[in-house]
mmCIF file of C-alpha atoms and ligand atoms in Angstrom:
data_model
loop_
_atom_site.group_PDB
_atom_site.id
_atom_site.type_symbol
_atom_site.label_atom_id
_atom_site.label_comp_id
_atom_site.label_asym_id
_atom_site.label_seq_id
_atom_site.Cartn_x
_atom_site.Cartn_y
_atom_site.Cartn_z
ATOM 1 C CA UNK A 66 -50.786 26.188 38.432
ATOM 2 C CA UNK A 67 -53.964 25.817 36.123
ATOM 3 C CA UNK A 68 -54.684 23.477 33.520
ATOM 4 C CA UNK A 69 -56.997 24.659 30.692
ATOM 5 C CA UNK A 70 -58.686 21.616 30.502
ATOM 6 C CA UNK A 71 -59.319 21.371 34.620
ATOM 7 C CA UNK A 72 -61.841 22.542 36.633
ATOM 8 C CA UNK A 73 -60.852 25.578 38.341
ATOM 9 C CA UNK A 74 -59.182 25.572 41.615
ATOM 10 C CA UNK A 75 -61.828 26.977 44.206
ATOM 11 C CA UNK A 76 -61.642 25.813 47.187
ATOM 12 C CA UNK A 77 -58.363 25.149 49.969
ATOM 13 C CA UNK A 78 -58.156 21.977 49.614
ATOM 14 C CA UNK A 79 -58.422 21.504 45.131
ATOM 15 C CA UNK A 80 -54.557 22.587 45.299
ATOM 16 C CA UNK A 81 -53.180 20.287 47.572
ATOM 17 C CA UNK A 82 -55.415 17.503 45.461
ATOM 18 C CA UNK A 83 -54.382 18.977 41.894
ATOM 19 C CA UNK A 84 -50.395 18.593 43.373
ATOM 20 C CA UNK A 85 -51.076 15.098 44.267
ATOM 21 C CA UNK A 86 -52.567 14.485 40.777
ATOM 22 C CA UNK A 87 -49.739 16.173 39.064
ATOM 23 C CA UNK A 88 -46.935 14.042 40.658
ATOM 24 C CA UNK A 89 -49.205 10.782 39.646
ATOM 25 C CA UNK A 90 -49.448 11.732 36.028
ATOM 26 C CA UNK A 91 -45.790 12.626 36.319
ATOM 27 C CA UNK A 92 -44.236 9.199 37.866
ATOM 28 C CA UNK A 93 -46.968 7.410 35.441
ATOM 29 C CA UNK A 94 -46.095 9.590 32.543
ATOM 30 C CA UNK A 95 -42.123 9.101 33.627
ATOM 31 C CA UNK A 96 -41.807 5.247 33.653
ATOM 32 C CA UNK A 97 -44.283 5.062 30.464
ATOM 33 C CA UNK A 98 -41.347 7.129 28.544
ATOM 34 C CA UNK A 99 -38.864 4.726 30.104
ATOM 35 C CA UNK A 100 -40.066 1.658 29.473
ATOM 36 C CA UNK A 101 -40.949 2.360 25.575
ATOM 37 C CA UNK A 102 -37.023 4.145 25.701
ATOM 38 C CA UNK A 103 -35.682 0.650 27.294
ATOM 39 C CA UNK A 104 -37.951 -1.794 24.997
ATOM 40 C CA UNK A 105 -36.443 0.272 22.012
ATOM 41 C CA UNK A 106 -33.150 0.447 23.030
ATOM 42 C CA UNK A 107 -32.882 -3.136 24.032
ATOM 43 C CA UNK A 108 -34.676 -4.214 21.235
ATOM 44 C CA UNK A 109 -31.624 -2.623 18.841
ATOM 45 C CA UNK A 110 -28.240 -3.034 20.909
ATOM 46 C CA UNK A 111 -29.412 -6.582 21.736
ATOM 47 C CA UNK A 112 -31.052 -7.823 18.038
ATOM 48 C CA UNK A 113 -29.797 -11.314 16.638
ATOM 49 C CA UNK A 114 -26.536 -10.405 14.644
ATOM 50 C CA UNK A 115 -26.822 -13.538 12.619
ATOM 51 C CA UNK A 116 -28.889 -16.780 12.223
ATOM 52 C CA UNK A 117 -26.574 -19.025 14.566
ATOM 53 C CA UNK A 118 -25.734 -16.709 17.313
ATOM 54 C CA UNK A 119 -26.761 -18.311 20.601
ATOM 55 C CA UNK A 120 -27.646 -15.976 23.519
ATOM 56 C CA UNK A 121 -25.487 -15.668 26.359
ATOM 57 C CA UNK A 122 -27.615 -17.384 29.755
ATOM 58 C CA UNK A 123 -27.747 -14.675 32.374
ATOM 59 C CA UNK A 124 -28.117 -15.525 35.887
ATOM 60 C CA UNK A 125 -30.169 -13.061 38.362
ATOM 61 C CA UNK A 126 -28.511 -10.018 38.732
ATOM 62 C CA UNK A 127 -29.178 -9.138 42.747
ATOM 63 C CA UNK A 128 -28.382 -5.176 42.382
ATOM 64 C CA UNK A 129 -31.346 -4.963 39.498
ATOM 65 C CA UNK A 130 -33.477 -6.505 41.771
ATOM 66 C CA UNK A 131 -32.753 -5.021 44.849
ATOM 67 C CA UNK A 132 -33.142 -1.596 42.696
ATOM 68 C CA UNK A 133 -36.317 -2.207 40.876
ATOM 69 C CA UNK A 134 -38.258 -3.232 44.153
ATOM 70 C CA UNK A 135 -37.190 -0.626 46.309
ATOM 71 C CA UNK A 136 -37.936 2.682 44.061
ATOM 72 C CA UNK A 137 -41.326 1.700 42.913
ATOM 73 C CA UNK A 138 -42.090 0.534 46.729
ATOM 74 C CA UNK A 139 -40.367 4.076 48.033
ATOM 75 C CA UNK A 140 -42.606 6.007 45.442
ATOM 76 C CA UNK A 141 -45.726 4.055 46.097
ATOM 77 C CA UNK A 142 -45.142 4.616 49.942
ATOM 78 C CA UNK A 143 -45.053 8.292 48.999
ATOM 79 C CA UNK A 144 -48.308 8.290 47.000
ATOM 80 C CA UNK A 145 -49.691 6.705 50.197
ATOM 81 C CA UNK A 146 -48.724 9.000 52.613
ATOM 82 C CA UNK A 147 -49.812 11.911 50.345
ATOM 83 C CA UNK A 148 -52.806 10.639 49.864
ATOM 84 C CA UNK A 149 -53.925 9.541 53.105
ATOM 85 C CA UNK A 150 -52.997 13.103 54.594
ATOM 86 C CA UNK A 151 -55.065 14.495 51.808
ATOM 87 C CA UNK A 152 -58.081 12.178 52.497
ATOM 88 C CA UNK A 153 -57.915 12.979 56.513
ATOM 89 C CA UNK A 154 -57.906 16.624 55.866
ATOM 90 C CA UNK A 155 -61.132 16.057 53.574
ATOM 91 C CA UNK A 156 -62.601 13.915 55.969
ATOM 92 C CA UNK A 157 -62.317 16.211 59.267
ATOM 93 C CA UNK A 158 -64.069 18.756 59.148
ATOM 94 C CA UNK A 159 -63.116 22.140 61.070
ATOM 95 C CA UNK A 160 -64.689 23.022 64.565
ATOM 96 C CA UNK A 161 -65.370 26.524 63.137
ATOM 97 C CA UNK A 162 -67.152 25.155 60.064
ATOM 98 C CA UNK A 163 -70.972 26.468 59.635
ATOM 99 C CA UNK A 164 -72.981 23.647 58.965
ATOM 100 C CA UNK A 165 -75.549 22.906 56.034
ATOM 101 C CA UNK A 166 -77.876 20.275 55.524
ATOM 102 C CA UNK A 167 -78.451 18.627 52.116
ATOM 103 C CA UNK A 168 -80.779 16.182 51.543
ATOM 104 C CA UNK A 169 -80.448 13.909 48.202
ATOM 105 C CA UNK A 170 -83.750 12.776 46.517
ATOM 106 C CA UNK A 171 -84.297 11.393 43.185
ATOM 107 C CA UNK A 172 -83.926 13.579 41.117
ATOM 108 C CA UNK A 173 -83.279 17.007 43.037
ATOM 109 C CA UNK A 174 -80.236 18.544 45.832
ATOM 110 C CA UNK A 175 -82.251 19.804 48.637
ATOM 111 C CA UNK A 176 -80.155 22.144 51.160
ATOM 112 C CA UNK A 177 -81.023 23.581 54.140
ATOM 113 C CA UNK A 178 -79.150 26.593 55.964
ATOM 114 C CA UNK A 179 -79.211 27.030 59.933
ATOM 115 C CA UNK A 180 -80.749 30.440 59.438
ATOM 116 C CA UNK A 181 -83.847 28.610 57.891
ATOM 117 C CA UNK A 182 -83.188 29.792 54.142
ATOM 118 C CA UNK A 183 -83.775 26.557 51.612
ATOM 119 C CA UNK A 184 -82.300 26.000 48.100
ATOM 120 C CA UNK A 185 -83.019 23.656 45.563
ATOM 121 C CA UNK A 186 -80.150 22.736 43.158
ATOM 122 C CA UNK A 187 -78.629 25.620 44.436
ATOM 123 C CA UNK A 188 -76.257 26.310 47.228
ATOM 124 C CA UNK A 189 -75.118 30.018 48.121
ATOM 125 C CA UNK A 190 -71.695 29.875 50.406
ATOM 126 C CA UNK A 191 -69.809 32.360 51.521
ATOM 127 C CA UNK A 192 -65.901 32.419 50.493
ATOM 128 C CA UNK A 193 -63.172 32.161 52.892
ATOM 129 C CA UNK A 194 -64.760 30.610 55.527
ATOM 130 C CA UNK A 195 -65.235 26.264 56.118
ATOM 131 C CA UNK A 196 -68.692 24.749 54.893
ATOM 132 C CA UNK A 197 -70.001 21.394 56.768
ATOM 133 C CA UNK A 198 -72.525 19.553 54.789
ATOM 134 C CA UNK A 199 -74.342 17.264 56.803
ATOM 135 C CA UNK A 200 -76.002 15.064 53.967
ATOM 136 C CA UNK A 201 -78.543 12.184 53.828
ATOM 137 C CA UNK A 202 -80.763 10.374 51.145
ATOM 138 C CA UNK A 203 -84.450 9.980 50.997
ATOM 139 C CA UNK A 204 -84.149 7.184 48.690
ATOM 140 C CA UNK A 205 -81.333 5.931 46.601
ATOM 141 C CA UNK A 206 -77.604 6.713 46.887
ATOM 142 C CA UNK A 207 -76.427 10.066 45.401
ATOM 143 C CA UNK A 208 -73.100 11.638 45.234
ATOM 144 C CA UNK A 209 -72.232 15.095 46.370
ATOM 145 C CA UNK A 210 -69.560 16.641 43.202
ATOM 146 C CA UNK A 211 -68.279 19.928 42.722
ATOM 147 C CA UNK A 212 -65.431 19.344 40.907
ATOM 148 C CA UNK A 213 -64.543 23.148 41.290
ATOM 149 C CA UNK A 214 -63.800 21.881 45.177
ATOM 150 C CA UNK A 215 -62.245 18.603 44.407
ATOM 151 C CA UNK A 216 -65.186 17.592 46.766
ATOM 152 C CA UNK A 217 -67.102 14.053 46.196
ATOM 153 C CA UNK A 218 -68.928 12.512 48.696
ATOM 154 C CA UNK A 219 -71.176 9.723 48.579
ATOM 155 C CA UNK A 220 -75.011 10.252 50.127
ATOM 156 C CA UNK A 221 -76.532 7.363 51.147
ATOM 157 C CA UNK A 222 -80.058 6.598 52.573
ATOM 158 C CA UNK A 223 -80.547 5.976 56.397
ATOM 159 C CA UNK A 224 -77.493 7.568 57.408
ATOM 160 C CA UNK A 225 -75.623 11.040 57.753
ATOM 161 C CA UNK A 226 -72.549 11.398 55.607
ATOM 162 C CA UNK A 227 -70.493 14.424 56.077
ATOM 163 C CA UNK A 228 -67.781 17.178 53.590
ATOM 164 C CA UNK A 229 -66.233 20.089 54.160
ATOM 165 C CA UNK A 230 -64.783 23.063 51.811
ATOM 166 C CA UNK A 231 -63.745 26.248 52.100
ATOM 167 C CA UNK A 232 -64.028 28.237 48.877
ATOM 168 C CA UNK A 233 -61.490 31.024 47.935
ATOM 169 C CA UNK A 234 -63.191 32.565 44.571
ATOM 170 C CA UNK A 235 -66.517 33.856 44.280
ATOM 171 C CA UNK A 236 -67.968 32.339 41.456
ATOM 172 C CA UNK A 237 -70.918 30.125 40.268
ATOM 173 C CA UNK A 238 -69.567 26.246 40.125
ATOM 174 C CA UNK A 239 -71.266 22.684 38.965
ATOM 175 C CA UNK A 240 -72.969 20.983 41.397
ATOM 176 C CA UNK A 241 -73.585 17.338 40.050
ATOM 177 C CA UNK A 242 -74.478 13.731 40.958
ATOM 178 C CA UNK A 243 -71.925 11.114 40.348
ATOM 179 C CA UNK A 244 -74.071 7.783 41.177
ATOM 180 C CA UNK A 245 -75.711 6.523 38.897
ATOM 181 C CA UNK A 246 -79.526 6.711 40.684
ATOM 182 C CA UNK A 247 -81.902 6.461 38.198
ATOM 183 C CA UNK A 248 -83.543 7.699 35.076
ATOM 184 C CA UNK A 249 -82.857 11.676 35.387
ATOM 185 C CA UNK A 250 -79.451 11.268 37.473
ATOM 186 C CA UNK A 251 -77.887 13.375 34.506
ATOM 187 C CA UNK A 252 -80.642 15.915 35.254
ATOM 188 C CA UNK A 253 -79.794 15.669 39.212
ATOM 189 C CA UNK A 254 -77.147 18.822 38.987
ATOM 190 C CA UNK A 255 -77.368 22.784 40.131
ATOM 191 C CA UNK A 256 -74.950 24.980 41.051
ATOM 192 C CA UNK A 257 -73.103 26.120 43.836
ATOM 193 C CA UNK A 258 -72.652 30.313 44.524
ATOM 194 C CA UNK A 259 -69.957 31.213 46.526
ATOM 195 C CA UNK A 260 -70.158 34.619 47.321
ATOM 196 C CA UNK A 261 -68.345 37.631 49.217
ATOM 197 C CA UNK A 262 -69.107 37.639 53.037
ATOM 198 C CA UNK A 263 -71.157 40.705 52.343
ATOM 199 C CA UNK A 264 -72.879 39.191 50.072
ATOM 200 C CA UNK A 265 -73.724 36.579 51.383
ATOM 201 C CA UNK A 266 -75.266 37.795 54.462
ATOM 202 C CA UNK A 267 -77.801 40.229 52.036
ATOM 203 C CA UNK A 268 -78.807 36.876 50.241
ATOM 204 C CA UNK A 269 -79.372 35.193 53.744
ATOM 205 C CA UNK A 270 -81.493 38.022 54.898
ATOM 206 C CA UNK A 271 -83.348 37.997 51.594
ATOM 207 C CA UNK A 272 -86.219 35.843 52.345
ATOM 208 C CA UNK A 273 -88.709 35.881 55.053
ATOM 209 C CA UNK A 274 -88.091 32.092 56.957
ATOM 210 C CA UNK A 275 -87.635 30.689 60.806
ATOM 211 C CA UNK A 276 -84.104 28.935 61.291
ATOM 212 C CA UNK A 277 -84.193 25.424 61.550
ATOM 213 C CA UNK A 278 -84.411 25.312 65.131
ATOM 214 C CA UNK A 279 -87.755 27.246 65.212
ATOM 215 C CA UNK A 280 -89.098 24.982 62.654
ATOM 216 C CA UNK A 281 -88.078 22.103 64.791
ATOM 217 C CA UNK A 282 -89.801 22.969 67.701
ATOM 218 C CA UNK A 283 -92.680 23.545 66.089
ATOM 219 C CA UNK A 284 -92.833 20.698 64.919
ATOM 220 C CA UNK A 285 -91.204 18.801 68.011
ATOM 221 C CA UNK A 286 -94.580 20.439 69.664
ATOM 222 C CA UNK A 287 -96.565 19.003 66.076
ATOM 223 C CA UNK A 288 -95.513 15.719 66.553
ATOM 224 C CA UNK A 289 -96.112 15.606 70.287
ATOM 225 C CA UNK A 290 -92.752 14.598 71.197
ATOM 226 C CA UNK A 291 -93.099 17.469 74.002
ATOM 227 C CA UNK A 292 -95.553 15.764 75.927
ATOM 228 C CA UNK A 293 -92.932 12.807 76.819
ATOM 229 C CA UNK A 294 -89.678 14.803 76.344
ATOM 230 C CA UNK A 295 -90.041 17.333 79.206
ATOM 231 C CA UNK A 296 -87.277 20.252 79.657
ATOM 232 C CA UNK A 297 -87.404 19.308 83.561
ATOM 233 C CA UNK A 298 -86.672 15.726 82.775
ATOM 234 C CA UNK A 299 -89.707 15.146 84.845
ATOM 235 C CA UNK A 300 -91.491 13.350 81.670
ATOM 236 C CA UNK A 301 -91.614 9.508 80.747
ATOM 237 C CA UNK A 302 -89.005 9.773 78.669
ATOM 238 C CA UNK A 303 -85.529 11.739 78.860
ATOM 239 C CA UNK A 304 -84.955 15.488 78.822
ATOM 240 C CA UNK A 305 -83.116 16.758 76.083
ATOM 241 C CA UNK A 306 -81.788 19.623 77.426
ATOM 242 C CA UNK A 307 -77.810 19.459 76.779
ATOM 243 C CA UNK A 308 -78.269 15.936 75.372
ATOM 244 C CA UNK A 309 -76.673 17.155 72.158
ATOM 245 C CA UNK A 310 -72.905 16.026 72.561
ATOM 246 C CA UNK A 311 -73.179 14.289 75.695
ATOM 247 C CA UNK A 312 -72.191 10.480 76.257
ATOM 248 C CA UNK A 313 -75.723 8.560 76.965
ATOM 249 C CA UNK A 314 -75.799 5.493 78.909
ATOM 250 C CA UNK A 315 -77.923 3.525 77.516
ATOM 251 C CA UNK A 316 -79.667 0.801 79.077
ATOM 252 C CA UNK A 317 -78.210 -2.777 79.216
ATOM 253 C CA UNK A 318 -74.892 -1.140 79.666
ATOM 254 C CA UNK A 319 -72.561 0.994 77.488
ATOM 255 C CA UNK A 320 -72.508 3.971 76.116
ATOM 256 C CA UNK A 321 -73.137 6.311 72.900
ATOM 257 C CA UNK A 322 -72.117 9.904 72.093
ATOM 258 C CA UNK A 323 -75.190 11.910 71.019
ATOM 259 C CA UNK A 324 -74.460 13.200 67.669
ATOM 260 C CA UNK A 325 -76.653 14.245 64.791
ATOM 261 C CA UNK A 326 -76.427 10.716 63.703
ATOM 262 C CA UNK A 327 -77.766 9.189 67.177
ATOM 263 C CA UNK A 328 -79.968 11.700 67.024
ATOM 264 C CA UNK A 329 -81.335 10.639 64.108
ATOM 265 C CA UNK A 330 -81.593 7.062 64.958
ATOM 266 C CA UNK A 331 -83.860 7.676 67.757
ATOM 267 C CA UNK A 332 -86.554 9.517 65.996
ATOM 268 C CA UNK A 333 -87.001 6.453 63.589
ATOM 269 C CA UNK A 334 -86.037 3.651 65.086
ATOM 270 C CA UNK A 335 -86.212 4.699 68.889
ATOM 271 C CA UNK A 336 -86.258 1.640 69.868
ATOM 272 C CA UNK A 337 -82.457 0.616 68.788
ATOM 273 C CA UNK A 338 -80.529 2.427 71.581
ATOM 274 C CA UNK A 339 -82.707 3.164 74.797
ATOM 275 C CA UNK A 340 -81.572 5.379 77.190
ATOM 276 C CA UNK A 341 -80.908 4.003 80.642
ATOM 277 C CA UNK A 342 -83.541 3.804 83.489
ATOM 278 C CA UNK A 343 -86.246 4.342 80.351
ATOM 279 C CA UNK A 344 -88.484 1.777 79.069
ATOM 280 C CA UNK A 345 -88.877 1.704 75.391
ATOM 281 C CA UNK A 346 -92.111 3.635 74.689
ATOM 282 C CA UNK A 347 -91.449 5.905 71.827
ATOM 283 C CA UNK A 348 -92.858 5.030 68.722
ATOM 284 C CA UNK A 349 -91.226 5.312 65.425
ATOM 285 C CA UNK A 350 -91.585 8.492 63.927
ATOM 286 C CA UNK A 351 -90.654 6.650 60.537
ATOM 287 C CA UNK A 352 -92.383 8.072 57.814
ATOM 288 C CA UNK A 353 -93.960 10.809 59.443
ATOM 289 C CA UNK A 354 -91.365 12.972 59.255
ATOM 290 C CA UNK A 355 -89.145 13.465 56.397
ATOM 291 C CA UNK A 356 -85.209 14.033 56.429
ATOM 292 C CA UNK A 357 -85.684 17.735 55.915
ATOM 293 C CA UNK A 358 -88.133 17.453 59.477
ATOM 294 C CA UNK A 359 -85.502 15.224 61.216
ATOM 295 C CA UNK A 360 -83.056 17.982 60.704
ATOM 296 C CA UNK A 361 -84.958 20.312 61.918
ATOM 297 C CA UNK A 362 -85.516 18.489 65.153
ATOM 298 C CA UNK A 363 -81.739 18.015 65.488
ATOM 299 C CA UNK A 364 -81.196 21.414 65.466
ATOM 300 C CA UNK A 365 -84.073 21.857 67.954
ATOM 301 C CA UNK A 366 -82.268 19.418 69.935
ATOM 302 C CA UNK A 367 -78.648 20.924 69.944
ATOM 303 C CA UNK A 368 -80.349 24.454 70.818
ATOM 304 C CA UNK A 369 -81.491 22.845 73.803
ATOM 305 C CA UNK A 370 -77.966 23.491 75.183
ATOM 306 C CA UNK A 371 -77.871 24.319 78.900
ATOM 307 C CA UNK A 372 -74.801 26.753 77.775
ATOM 308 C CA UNK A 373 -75.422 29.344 74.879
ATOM 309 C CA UNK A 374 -74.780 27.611 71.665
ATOM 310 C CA UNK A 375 -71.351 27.954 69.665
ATOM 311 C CA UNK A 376 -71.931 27.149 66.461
ATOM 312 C CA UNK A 377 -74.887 30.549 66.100
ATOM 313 C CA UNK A 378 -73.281 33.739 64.615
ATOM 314 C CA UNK A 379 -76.483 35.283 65.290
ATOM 315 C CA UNK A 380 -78.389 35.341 68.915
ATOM 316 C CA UNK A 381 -81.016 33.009 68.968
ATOM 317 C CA UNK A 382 -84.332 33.522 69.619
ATOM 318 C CA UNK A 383 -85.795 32.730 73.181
ATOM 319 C CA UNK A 384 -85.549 28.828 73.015
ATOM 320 C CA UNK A 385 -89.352 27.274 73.070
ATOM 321 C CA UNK A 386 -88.013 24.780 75.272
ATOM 322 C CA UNK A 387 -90.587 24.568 78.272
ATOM 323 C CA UNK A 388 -93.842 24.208 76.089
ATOM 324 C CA UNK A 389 -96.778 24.645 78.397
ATOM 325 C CA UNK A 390 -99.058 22.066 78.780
ATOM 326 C CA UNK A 391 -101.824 23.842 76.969
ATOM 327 C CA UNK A 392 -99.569 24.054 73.464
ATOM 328 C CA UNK A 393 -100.228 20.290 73.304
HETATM 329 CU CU1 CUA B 613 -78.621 11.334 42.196
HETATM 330 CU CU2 CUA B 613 -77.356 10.378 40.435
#
């Protein structure tokens, strides 16, 4: 069903959140009609017939009660469980989905694809297939909206938030920001292309780049991180071959799974989880590499798989793992 006045549906999940809305306007719209129909109707069949007619008293009437607290609980139990199924669905993102990185600044949408292409208020998606957007702030807190998705998600500085779509209809949709971050946060929109398959290969393939894993090594080899972080593990600090996805133990007991997030964490602030049997030499790489370069890295990182990588559609190039010691 579409609504002139809605957004149109364009991804999987904006039916199943258009349904929901429906059946809220419908219960809200329902008991609006019948309380004005029951404040009318009482209003006339029980007026004051004359100036000394006394009221009847009415004591409780258990029935009423028992009614009028068990519907509204039954159909607010129902809005619950619809909802919540709705909101797990948006918040789990499929195995299968290819991942993009967006990066929020004031006042711009920066998004990165694996294969190394970069947009700038503009995101190009293929159709029929789930989209993972890793996203992070450089400054304030944003808010990830296309309303053609039914997607919102909040994108906050100094840690990864993540979505996931899966458009249906090629088309070109609103992008916007919906927090309030500043002076030009109405200016902070773009738009979002979602394109045949086809398509959307040609317009990957359009512009000469390195994916984000090549740009990471590069600059894991920039930033000198290779001279520690040695492929044989034979370095001061830990190998990160097949580190991506692993649990770490991490000194002074327990444990932590080595997502993007953790990832993350211990370029800038290396210090907060050290790895066990390491002593806490790495230096923060705080605010010499941006979020665009930390993504990079992470991708570097999760290349560095001792098994081929599953989330590349395309072979990879060899993996600059083992830089030799003259690269330094
Ligand atoms: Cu960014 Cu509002």
């Amino acid at each position: 069903m579409q609504i002139p006045l809605f957004p149109e549906q364009a991804s999987t999940i904006s039916v199943e959140v258009d349904r929901l809305l429906y059946f809220l306007v419908a219960v809200s719209v329902f008991f609006t009609l019948l309380i004005f129909a029951a404040i009318f109707y009482f209003a006339i069949r029980y007026r004051r017939r004359s100036e000394t007619e006394l009221p009847q008293h009415v004591h409780g009437g258990l029935t009423l009660e028992v009614v009028w607290t068990v519907i509204p609980f039954g159909i607010t139990m129902v809005m619950f469980a619809w909802g919540a199924s709705i909101f797990f669905t948006e918040s789990r993102p499929p195995d299968d989905a290819m991942q993009i990185y967006v990066v929020g600044k004031q006042w711009m949408w920066k998004l990165q694809h694996m294969e190394g292409n970069r947009e700038i208020n503009e995101l190009h998606i293929p159709i029929n297939r789930s989209v993972k957007l890793t996203m992070t702030s450089e400054d304030v807190i944003h808010s990830f909206f296309v309303p053609a998705f039914r997607t919102k998600q909040d994108v906050v500085p100094g840690r990864y938030t993540t979505t996931w779509f899966k458009a249906t209809k090629p088309g070109k949709y609103h992008l916007f920001c919906a927090e309030y971050c500043g002076t030009n946060h109405s200016a902070m929109i773009g738009w979002v292309y979602a394109m045949e398959p086809e398509d959307y290969q040609q317009w990957l393939s359009g512009a000469p780049k390195g994916t984000l894993s090549e740009a990471g090594a590069q600059l894991f080899n920039d930033l000198a991180c290779v001279n520690c972080h040695h492929s044989d593990g034979s370095g001061r600090c830990p190998s990160l071959v097949g580190v991506y996805g692993s649990t770490v133990k991490l000194a002074g007991g327990g444990t932590v799974k080595a997502d993007e997030a953790y990832i993350r964490e211990s370029i800038l602030n290396p210090t907060a989880k050290v790895v066990d049997g390491y002593q806490p030499l790495m230096p923060t790489f705080q605010g010499q590499v941006t979020e665009e370069g930390v993504v990079d890295l992470i991708e570097y990182i999760k290349s560095l798989a001792p098994k081929p990588a599953e989330q590349s559609n395309q072979p990879r190039s060899a993996s600059p793992a083992g830089l030799p010691a003259s690269n330094r």
